[in-house]
mmCIF file of C-alpha atoms in Angstrom:
data_model
loop_
_atom_site.group_PDB
_atom_site.id
_atom_site.type_symbol
_atom_site.label_atom_id
_atom_site.label_comp_id
_atom_site.label_asym_id
_atom_site.label_seq_id
_atom_site.Cartn_x
_atom_site.Cartn_y
_atom_site.Cartn_z
ATOM 1 C CA MET A 33 -13.382 54.243 14.575
ATOM 2 C CA GLY A 34 -15.388 57.451 14.553
ATOM 3 C CA ALA A 35 -14.744 58.007 10.836
ATOM 4 C CA ASN A 36 -16.159 54.553 10.126
ATOM 5 C CA ARG A 37 -19.670 55.564 11.249
ATOM 6 C CA GLU A 38 -22.603 55.681 8.843
ATOM 7 C CA GLN A 39 -24.382 58.972 8.836
ATOM 8 C CA VAL A 40 -27.990 58.630 9.689
ATOM 9 C CA LEU A 41 -29.968 61.048 7.455
ATOM 10 C CA SER A 42 -33.450 60.316 8.905
ATOM 11 C CA SER A 43 -35.171 57.797 11.140
ATOM 12 C CA GLN A 44 -38.681 56.574 10.989
ATOM 13 C CA GLU A 45 -40.519 54.920 13.897
ATOM 14 C CA ILE A 46 -42.399 51.873 12.711
ATOM 15 C CA PHE A 47 -43.715 50.080 15.814
ATOM 16 C CA GLN A 48 -43.616 50.386 19.503
ATOM 17 C CA GLY A 49 -44.333 47.137 21.195
ATOM 18 C CA ARG A 50 -43.926 45.711 24.702
ATOM 19 C CA ALA A 51 -40.662 44.009 23.978
ATOM 20 C CA ILE A 52 -39.374 45.523 20.701
ATOM 21 C CA LYS A 53 -39.482 48.724 18.815
ATOM 22 C CA VAL A 54 -38.823 48.924 15.094
ATOM 23 C CA ARG A 55 -37.357 51.825 13.151
ATOM 24 C CA VAL A 56 -36.055 52.295 9.644
ATOM 25 C CA ASP A 57 -33.055 54.627 9.311
ATOM 26 C CA THR A 58 -32.005 56.093 6.164
ATOM 27 C CA VAL A 59 -28.235 56.328 6.129
ATOM 28 C CA GLU A 60 -25.334 57.328 4.059
ATOM 29 C CA LYS A 61 -23.027 54.424 3.747
ATOM 30 C CA LEU A 62 -19.334 54.789 4.068
ATOM 31 C CA ASP A 63 -19.016 54.722 0.381
ATOM 32 C CA GLY A 64 -21.394 57.789 0.068
ATOM 33 C CA ARG A 65 -24.482 55.836 -1.231
ATOM 34 C CA LYS A 66 -27.733 55.917 0.611
ATOM 35 C CA THR A 67 -29.567 52.944 1.858
ATOM 36 C CA THR A 68 -32.070 52.044 4.658
ATOM 37 C CA ARG A 69 -31.522 49.978 7.841
ATOM 38 C CA GLU A 70 -34.330 48.234 9.470
ATOM 39 C CA ILE A 71 -33.623 47.982 13.039
ATOM 40 C CA VAL A 72 -35.223 46.239 15.944
ATOM 41 C CA GLU A 73 -34.703 48.059 19.239
ATOM 42 C CA HIS A 74 -34.568 45.675 22.180
ATOM 43 C CA ASP A 75 -33.414 46.441 25.629
ATOM 44 C CA ASP A 76 -30.310 44.859 27.074
ATOM 45 C CA CYS A 77 -30.791 41.433 28.648
ATOM 46 C CA VAL A 78 -28.946 39.087 30.934
ATOM 47 C CA ALA A 79 -28.058 35.548 30.225
ATOM 48 C CA ILE A 80 -26.947 33.210 32.976
ATOM 49 C CA VAL A 81 -24.608 30.216 33.272
ATOM 50 C CA ALA A 82 -25.816 28.882 36.644
ATOM 51 C CA MET A 83 -23.913 26.041 38.180
ATOM 52 C CA ASP A 84 -24.586 24.119 41.358
ATOM 53 C CA ASN A 85 -22.019 22.768 43.836
ATOM 54 C CA GLU A 86 -21.980 19.370 41.979
ATOM 55 C CA GLU A 87 -21.011 21.136 38.684
ATOM 56 C CA ASN A 88 -24.400 20.771 37.120
ATOM 57 C CA VAL A 89 -25.570 23.577 34.873
ATOM 58 C CA LEU A 90 -29.132 24.686 35.162
ATOM 59 C CA LEU A 91 -30.884 24.854 31.781
ATOM 60 C CA VAL A 92 -34.397 25.671 30.970
ATOM 61 C CA ARG A 93 -36.628 24.095 28.463
ATOM 62 C CA GLN A 94 -39.479 26.302 27.148
ATOM 63 C CA PHE A 95 -41.617 26.807 24.079
ATOM 64 C CA ARG A 96 -40.490 29.714 21.872
ATOM 65 C CA GLU A 97 -43.295 31.018 19.764
ATOM 66 C CA ALA A 98 -40.994 32.873 17.352
ATOM 67 C CA VAL A 99 -39.395 29.607 16.273
ATOM 68 C CA GLY A 100 -42.341 27.291 16.974
ATOM 69 C CA LYS A 101 -40.343 24.926 19.121
ATOM 70 C CA GLU A 102 -39.217 23.964 22.547
ATOM 71 C CA LEU A 103 -35.606 24.952 23.169
ATOM 72 C CA LEU A 104 -33.132 23.943 25.850
ATOM 73 C CA GLU A 105 -31.436 27.226 26.864
ATOM 74 C CA ILE A 106 -29.535 28.940 29.549
ATOM 75 C CA PRO A 107 -31.769 31.154 31.703
ATOM 76 C CA ALA A 108 -32.061 34.645 30.359
ATOM 77 C CA GLY A 109 -34.287 37.619 30.418
ATOM 78 C CA GLY A 110 -34.778 41.398 30.560
ATOM 79 C CA ILE A 111 -33.576 43.979 32.966
ATOM 80 C CA ASP A 112 -36.497 45.628 34.620
ATOM 81 C CA ARG A 113 -36.757 49.291 35.152
ATOM 82 C CA GLY A 114 -34.730 50.264 38.226
ATOM 83 C CA GLU A 115 -32.644 47.076 38.203
ATOM 84 C CA ASP A 116 -29.005 46.652 37.424
ATOM 85 C CA ALA A 117 -27.843 43.599 35.557
ATOM 86 C CA ALA A 118 -26.812 41.698 38.667
ATOM 87 C CA GLN A 119 -30.298 42.272 40.114
ATOM 88 C CA ALA A 120 -31.952 41.040 36.968
ATOM 89 C CA VAL A 121 -29.752 37.924 37.024
ATOM 90 C CA ARG A 122 -30.976 37.183 40.573
ATOM 91 C CA ARG A 123 -34.658 37.740 39.744
ATOM 92 C CA GLU A 124 -34.659 35.902 36.325
ATOM 93 C CA LEU A 125 -32.734 32.887 37.760
ATOM 94 C CA ARG A 126 -35.171 32.644 40.680
ATOM 95 C CA GLU A 127 -38.269 32.988 38.332
ATOM 96 C CA GLU A 128 -36.968 30.471 35.803
ATOM 97 C CA THR A 129 -35.277 27.866 38.082
ATOM 98 C CA GLY A 130 -36.323 28.558 41.728
ATOM 99 C CA TYR A 131 -32.780 29.101 42.779
ATOM 100 C CA LEU A 132 -31.031 32.250 44.001
ATOM 101 C CA PRO A 133 -27.244 32.589 43.570
ATOM 102 C CA GLN A 134 -25.113 33.729 46.456
ATOM 103 C CA LYS A 135 -22.225 34.443 44.084
ATOM 104 C CA LEU A 136 -22.287 36.216 40.715
ATOM 105 C CA LYS A 137 -19.471 36.843 38.261
ATOM 106 C CA ARG A 138 -19.741 38.834 35.220
ATOM 107 C CA LEU A 139 -18.326 36.968 32.172
ATOM 108 C CA GLY A 140 -18.596 39.810 29.551
ATOM 109 C CA GLY A 141 -21.418 39.843 27.096
ATOM 110 C CA PHE A 142 -22.391 39.959 23.445
ATOM 111 C CA TYR A 143 -24.886 41.250 20.880
ATOM 112 C CA SER A 144 -27.337 38.663 19.874
ATOM 113 C CA ALA A 145 -27.882 39.762 16.177
ATOM 114 C CA PRO A 146 -26.033 43.010 15.451
ATOM 115 C CA GLY A 147 -27.116 43.055 11.768
ATOM 116 C CA TYR A 148 -30.523 44.293 12.843
ATOM 117 C CA SER A 149 -31.101 44.214 16.511
ATOM 118 C CA THR A 150 -29.761 46.467 19.319
ATOM 119 C CA GLU A 151 -30.051 43.742 21.906
ATOM 120 C CA TYR A 152 -26.913 43.235 24.107
ATOM 121 C CA LEU A 153 -26.765 40.337 26.557
ATOM 122 C CA HIS A 154 -24.792 40.622 29.771
ATOM 123 C CA LEU A 155 -23.380 37.211 30.598
ATOM 124 C CA TYR A 156 -23.094 36.142 34.230
ATOM 125 C CA LEU A 157 -21.841 33.088 36.057
ATOM 126 C CA ALA A 158 -24.151 32.210 39.006
ATOM 127 C CA THR A 159 -22.918 29.859 41.665
ATOM 128 C CA GLU A 160 -23.671 28.934 45.307
ATOM 129 C CA LEU A 161 -27.264 28.402 44.481
ATOM 130 C CA THR A 162 -29.815 28.134 47.236
ATOM 131 C CA LEU A 163 -33.345 26.860 46.711
ATOM 132 C CA SER A 164 -35.786 29.751 46.870
ATOM 133 C CA PRO A 165 -38.916 29.032 44.748
ATOM 134 C CA LEU A 166 -41.533 31.680 44.049
ATOM 135 C CA GLU A 167 -45.216 31.090 44.620
ATOM 136 C CA ALA A 168 -44.802 30.824 40.878
ATOM 137 C CA GLU A 169 -47.690 31.425 38.623
ATOM 138 C CA ASP A 170 -45.427 32.445 35.767
ATOM 139 C CA THR A 171 -42.998 29.547 35.858
ATOM 140 C CA GLU A 172 -45.062 26.461 35.009
ATOM 141 C CA SER A 173 -44.292 26.566 31.422
ATOM 142 C CA ILE A 174 -40.532 26.522 31.993
ATOM 143 C CA GLU A 175 -38.968 23.118 32.798
ATOM 144 C CA LEU A 176 -35.670 23.042 34.773
ATOM 145 C CA VAL A 177 -33.073 20.622 33.387
ATOM 146 C CA ARG A 178 -29.903 19.926 35.165
ATOM 147 C CA VAL A 179 -26.916 18.891 33.006
ATOM 148 C CA PRO A 180 -23.489 17.925 34.201
ATOM 149 C CA LEU A 181 -21.003 20.571 32.946
ATOM 150 C CA ALA A 182 -18.917 17.825 31.406
ATOM 151 C CA ASP A 183 -21.993 16.884 29.186
ATOM 152 C CA ILE A 184 -22.431 20.383 27.738
ATOM 153 C CA PRO A 185 -20.022 20.142 24.838
ATOM 154 C CA SER A 186 -21.671 16.981 23.551
ATOM 155 C CA LEU A 187 -25.118 18.617 23.909
ATOM 156 C CA ILE A 188 -23.917 21.496 21.695
ATOM 157 C CA ALA A 189 -22.034 19.241 19.256
ATOM 158 C CA SER A 190 -25.136 17.047 18.868
ATOM 159 C CA GLY A 191 -27.424 19.953 18.191
ATOM 160 C CA LYS A 192 -29.514 19.550 21.487
ATOM 161 C CA ILE A 193 -28.603 23.132 22.493
ATOM 162 C CA TYR A 194 -29.008 25.332 19.454
ATOM 163 C CA ASP A 195 -29.561 28.931 20.271
ATOM 164 C CA ALA A 196 -26.588 31.388 19.879
ATOM 165 C CA LYS A 197 -26.840 32.838 23.363
ATOM 166 C CA SER A 198 -26.697 29.460 25.137
ATOM 167 C CA ILE A 199 -23.804 28.151 22.913
ATOM 168 C CA ALA A 200 -21.819 31.332 23.254
ATOM 169 C CA GLY A 201 -22.487 31.641 26.948
ATOM 170 C CA LEU A 202 -21.711 28.077 27.836
ATOM 171 C CA LEU A 203 -18.668 27.713 25.673
ATOM 172 C CA SER A 204 -17.147 31.160 26.605
ATOM 173 C CA PHE A 205 -17.598 30.050 30.291
ATOM 174 C CA SER A 206 -15.834 26.811 29.540
ATOM 175 C CA LEU A 207 -13.145 28.902 27.903
ATOM 176 C CA ARG A 208 -12.511 30.955 30.979
ATOM 177 C CA ARG A 209 -12.170 28.116 33.424
ATOM 178 C CA MET B 246 -43.670 18.139 22.230
ATOM 179 C CA GLY B 247 -46.864 18.873 20.357
ATOM 180 C CA ALA B 248 -48.771 19.324 23.559
ATOM 181 C CA ASN B 249 -46.383 22.005 24.626
ATOM 182 C CA ARG B 250 -47.274 24.414 21.782
ATOM 183 C CA GLU B 251 -48.923 27.676 22.389
ATOM 184 C CA GLN B 252 -52.064 28.131 20.399
ATOM 185 C CA VAL B 253 -52.062 31.097 18.094
ATOM 186 C CA LEU B 254 -55.454 32.789 18.331
ATOM 187 C CA SER B 255 -54.721 35.564 15.829
ATOM 188 C CA SER B 256 -51.737 37.176 14.017
ATOM 189 C CA GLN B 257 -51.375 40.803 12.868
ATOM 190 C CA GLU B 258 -48.906 41.917 10.357
ATOM 191 C CA ILE B 259 -47.180 45.153 11.517
ATOM 192 C CA PHE B 260 -44.368 45.738 9.051
ATOM 193 C CA GLN B 261 -42.901 44.299 5.814
ATOM 194 C CA GLY B 262 -39.355 45.468 5.188
ATOM 195 C CA ARG B 263 -36.506 44.297 3.038
ATOM 196 C CA ALA B 264 -34.795 42.227 5.745
ATOM 197 C CA ILE B 265 -37.359 41.819 8.410
ATOM 198 C CA LYS B 266 -41.143 41.464 8.826
ATOM 199 C CA VAL B 267 -42.810 42.070 12.110
ATOM 200 C CA ARG B 268 -46.001 40.449 13.329
ATOM 201 C CA VAL B 269 -47.893 40.336 16.650
ATOM 202 C CA ASP B 270 -49.499 37.018 17.610
ATOM 203 C CA THR B 271 -52.084 36.680 20.208
ATOM 204 C CA VAL B 272 -51.637 33.229 21.826
ATOM 205 C CA GLU B 273 -53.049 31.182 24.485
ATOM 206 C CA LYS B 274 -50.203 30.249 26.804
ATOM 207 C CA LEU B 275 -49.743 26.688 28.085
ATOM 208 C CA ASP B 276 -51.385 27.848 31.346
ATOM 209 C CA GLY B 277 -54.495 28.938 29.432
ATOM 210 C CA ARG B 278 -53.899 32.671 29.755
ATOM 211 C CA LYS B 279 -53.697 34.926 26.731
ATOM 212 C CA THR B 280 -50.808 37.159 25.838
ATOM 213 C CA THR B 281 -49.174 38.669 22.745
ATOM 214 C CA ARG B 282 -45.875 37.774 21.157
ATOM 215 C CA GLU B 283 -43.987 40.286 19.083
ATOM 216 C CA ILE B 284 -42.143 38.380 16.473
ATOM 217 C CA VAL B 285 -39.480 39.502 13.988
ATOM 218 C CA GLU B 286 -39.545 37.363 10.895
ATOM 219 C CA HIS B 287 -36.048 37.057 9.396
ATOM 220 C CA ASP B 288 -34.934 34.520 6.723
ATOM 221 C CA ASP B 289 -32.414 31.889 7.465
ATOM 222 C CA CYS B 290 -28.821 32.891 7.085
ATOM 223 C CA VAL B 291 -25.378 31.388 6.867
ATOM 224 C CA ALA B 292 -22.371 31.974 9.170
ATOM 225 C CA ILE B 293 -18.983 30.855 8.094
ATOM 226 C CA VAL B 294 -15.896 29.727 10.017
ATOM 227 C CA ALA B 295 -13.386 30.207 7.172
ATOM 228 C CA MET B 296 -9.801 28.906 7.734
ATOM 229 C CA ASP B 297 -6.856 29.127 5.397
ATOM 230 C CA ASN B 298 -4.073 26.501 5.054
ATOM 231 C CA GLU B 299 -1.973 28.188 7.750
ATOM 232 C CA GLU B 300 -4.913 27.906 10.228
ATOM 233 C CA ASN B 301 -5.744 31.491 10.142
ATOM 234 C CA VAL B 302 -9.471 32.375 10.580
ATOM 235 C CA LEU B 303 -10.908 35.032 8.245
ATOM 236 C CA LEU B 304 -12.827 37.596 10.197
ATOM 237 C CA VAL B 305 -14.579 40.769 8.930
ATOM 238 C CA ARG B 306 -14.694 44.091 10.548
ATOM 239 C CA GLN B 307 -17.677 46.198 9.632
ATOM 240 C CA PHE B 308 -19.875 48.947 10.985
ATOM 241 C CA ARG B 309 -23.133 47.808 12.410
ATOM 242 C CA GLU B 310 -25.845 50.482 12.284
ATOM 243 C CA ALA B 311 -28.070 48.662 14.792
ATOM 244 C CA VAL B 312 -25.467 48.772 17.594
ATOM 245 C CA GLY B 313 -23.540 51.909 16.445
ATOM 246 C CA LYS B 314 -20.181 50.192 16.362
ATOM 247 C CA GLU B 315 -17.671 48.403 14.282
ATOM 248 C CA LEU B 316 -17.633 44.729 15.146
ATOM 249 C CA LEU B 317 -15.183 41.921 14.413
ATOM 250 C CA GLU B 318 -17.241 38.916 13.258
ATOM 251 C CA ILE B 319 -17.223 35.779 11.246
ATOM 252 C CA PRO B 320 -18.594 36.257 7.722
ATOM 253 C CA ALA B 321 -22.380 35.788 7.524
ATOM 254 C CA GLY B 322 -25.269 36.745 5.477
ATOM 255 C CA GLY B 323 -28.634 35.853 3.845
ATOM 256 C CA ILE B 324 -29.525 33.027 1.536
ATOM 257 C CA ASP B 325 -30.682 34.519 -1.750
ATOM 258 C CA ARG B 326 -33.808 33.263 -3.467
ATOM 259 C CA GLY B 327 -32.796 30.070 -5.519
ATOM 260 C CA GLU B 328 -29.733 29.429 -3.431
ATOM 261 C CA ASP B 329 -29.143 26.612 -1.008
ATOM 262 C CA ALA B 330 -27.167 27.333 2.109
ATOM 263 C CA ALA B 331 -23.883 26.024 0.647
ATOM 264 C CA GLN B 332 -24.247 28.316 -2.390
ATOM 265 C CA ALA B 333 -24.895 31.231 -0.008
ATOM 266 C CA VAL B 334 -21.768 30.374 1.905
ATOM 267 C CA ARG B 335 -19.639 30.547 -1.231
ATOM 268 C CA ARG B 336 -21.191 33.790 -2.462
ATOM 269 C CA GLU B 337 -21.105 35.588 0.938
ATOM 270 C CA LEU B 338 -17.526 34.470 1.704
ATOM 271 C CA ARG B 339 -16.426 35.705 -1.653
ATOM 272 C CA GLU B 340 -18.305 39.008 -1.227
ATOM 273 C CA GLU B 341 -16.956 39.610 2.273
ATOM 274 C CA THR B 342 -13.404 38.369 1.964
ATOM 275 C CA GLY B 343 -12.538 37.794 -1.690
ATOM 276 C CA TYR B 344 -11.953 34.097 -1.156
ATOM 277 C CA LEU B 345 -13.856 31.091 -2.421
ATOM 278 C CA PRO B 346 -13.765 27.803 -0.440
ATOM 279 C CA GLN B 347 -13.024 24.475 -2.254
ATOM 280 C CA LYS B 348 -14.229 22.636 0.676
ATOM 281 C CA LEU B 349 -17.382 23.153 2.890
ATOM 282 C CA LYS B 350 -18.550 21.294 5.893
ATOM 283 C CA ARG B 351 -21.781 21.929 7.744
ATOM 284 C CA LEU B 352 -21.342 22.402 11.480
ATOM 285 C CA GLY B 353 -24.942 22.543 12.532
ATOM 286 C CA GLY B 354 -26.559 25.789 13.248
ATOM 287 C CA PHE B 355 -28.506 27.813 15.835
ATOM 288 C CA TYR B 356 -31.175 30.454 16.401
ATOM 289 C CA SER B 357 -29.879 33.966 16.939
ATOM 290 C CA ALA B 358 -32.568 35.264 19.257
ATOM 291 C CA PRO B 359 -35.368 32.779 19.616
ATOM 292 C CA GLY B 360 -37.165 34.926 22.166
ATOM 293 C CA TYR B 361 -38.448 37.209 19.352
ATOM 294 C CA SER B 362 -36.778 36.397 16.023
ATOM 295 C CA THR B 363 -37.278 33.525 13.608
ATOM 296 C CA GLU B 364 -33.690 33.764 12.328
ATOM 297 C CA TYR B 365 -31.819 30.514 12.056
ATOM 298 C CA LEU B 366 -28.078 30.531 11.106
ATOM 299 C CA HIS B 367 -26.581 27.562 9.268
ATOM 300 C CA LEU B 368 -22.928 27.267 10.391
ATOM 301 C CA TYR B 369 -20.377 26.060 7.862
ATOM 302 C CA LEU B 370 -16.637 25.487 7.960
ATOM 303 C CA ALA B 371 -15.026 26.666 4.702
ATOM 304 C CA THR B 372 -11.405 25.577 3.904
ATOM 305 C CA GLU B 373 -9.101 25.294 0.976
ATOM 306 C CA LEU B 374 -9.572 28.957 0.215
ATOM 307 C CA THR B 375 -8.636 30.383 -3.141
ATOM 308 C CA LEU B 376 -8.280 34.061 -3.890
ATOM 309 C CA SER B 377 -11.284 35.107 -6.098
ATOM 310 C CA PRO B 378 -11.905 38.768 -5.545
ATOM 311 C CA LEU B 379 -14.965 40.525 -7.034
ATOM 312 C CA GLU B 380 -14.793 43.723 -8.968
ATOM 313 C CA ALA B 381 -16.355 44.721 -5.659
ATOM 314 C CA GLU B 382 -18.298 47.794 -5.316
ATOM 315 C CA ASP B 383 -19.945 46.449 -2.258
ATOM 316 C CA THR B 384 -17.071 45.260 -0.256
ATOM 317 C CA GLU B 385 -15.108 48.385 0.488
ATOM 318 C CA SER B 386 -16.693 48.968 3.910
ATOM 319 C CA ILE B 387 -15.746 45.404 5.049
ATOM 320 C CA GLU B 388 -12.263 44.942 6.270
ATOM 321 C CA LEU B 389 -10.722 41.492 6.207
ATOM 322 C CA VAL B 390 -8.916 40.460 9.346
ATOM 323 C CA ARG B 391 -6.853 37.268 9.566
ATOM 324 C CA VAL B 392 -6.409 35.775 12.996
ATOM 325 C CA PRO B 393 -4.505 32.650 13.901
ATOM 326 C CA LEU B 394 -7.008 30.053 15.164
ATOM 327 C CA ALA B 395 -4.935 29.711 18.328
ATOM 328 C CA ASP B 396 -5.649 33.431 19.098
ATOM 329 C CA ILE B 397 -9.383 33.133 18.850
ATOM 330 C CA PRO B 398 -10.071 32.067 22.485
ATOM 331 C CA SER B 399 -8.154 35.034 23.893
ATOM 332 C CA LEU B 400 -9.975 37.468 21.450
ATOM 333 C CA ILE B 401 -13.265 36.152 22.783
ATOM 334 C CA ALA B 402 -12.190 36.058 26.433
ATOM 335 C CA SER B 403 -10.956 39.620 26.200
ATOM 336 C CA GLY B 404 -14.159 40.833 24.637
ATOM 337 C CA LYS B 405 -12.753 41.747 21.162
ATOM 338 C CA ILE B 406 -15.225 39.401 19.507
ATOM 339 C CA TYR B 407 -18.601 40.033 21.052
ATOM 340 C CA ASP B 408 -21.467 39.010 18.936
ATOM 341 C CA ALA B 409 -23.263 35.713 19.675
ATOM 342 C CA LYS B 410 -23.073 34.242 16.284
ATOM 343 C CA SER B 411 -19.257 34.653 16.044
ATOM 344 C CA ILE B 412 -18.588 33.332 19.614
ATOM 345 C CA ALA B 413 -20.983 30.451 19.118
ATOM 346 C CA GLY B 414 -19.589 29.607 15.692
ATOM 347 C CA LEU B 415 -15.980 29.825 16.535
ATOM 348 C CA LEU B 416 -16.166 27.998 19.759
ATOM 349 C CA SER B 417 -18.356 25.232 18.536
ATOM 350 C CA PHE B 418 -15.948 24.720 15.691
ATOM 351 C CA SER B 419 -13.142 24.500 18.210
ATOM 352 C CA LEU B 420 -15.242 21.967 20.080
ATOM 353 C CA ARG B 421 -15.535 19.719 17.095
ATOM 354 C CA ARG B 422 -11.951 19.667 16.240
#
């Protein structure tokens, strides 16, 4: 695999934001030609299939400025400094749904857009949920939606859930059951 | 849904690249507070579940500079100016695998990273594949890998396929069969 790496000839920093950085690498492709790669640097995140004791999955509906729409997604978010992925799962799930999981299981993970983004999502199953709402000032724009696990396939097939992370997370969880 | 939009107060262009643009929007959140949203603008793309008459799925292995690894993915790519999505599917599949599909079926689509990217992927099923290789100078760094459809779930569960588009595309295809 090592031989199949592109060689980075130079790298230019373009933008340093809060959530993303952007750089442009000049690389020598495997065929020897040069090109540039525009790369979005994004920290690793967590994505969460959260299921209650009645086999309802906890989804969140929220407005996404990038796509100009409200989407119905699995809970997800960044890993704060000093946290490990499991701690981020607990914090994000609580912030977005008001529930804390007593049990976590890692279900692997995936890159969200490896053609241009470094972002990797750690996928977790969260169960044994206990209500533990925050004095939330940051949660009011996120709506919790409970969906029976059995209804998830039809929500995906009918296009009601249509972001890659949620589809990949929910269906790869179904796969492992 | 209209009431649940954030109001964009201003928008700053940061970067105009070949594949991506970056802008920072200042928005008024639904709770009235202001914040910024860093947004990667990326054109719509196509992603392709291509299956031959023996129920093998055509995957591609290629080096991804953004994540520094070779990944095993479903074929995917941009929609060129003047193309519709179906035309892009035919061209991309031919460029990446050397096959042209006689039959296409749209399987919906999904956003790849709606937290910060505008990219939407149109998902297609491509079948009745005929060999039609290009005099390809651009294909040598992409390796075609044929995998029986029945083996796809274990490749995903074992982490051999680990990008969101491929997992979402392959499993939502399985779902619809």
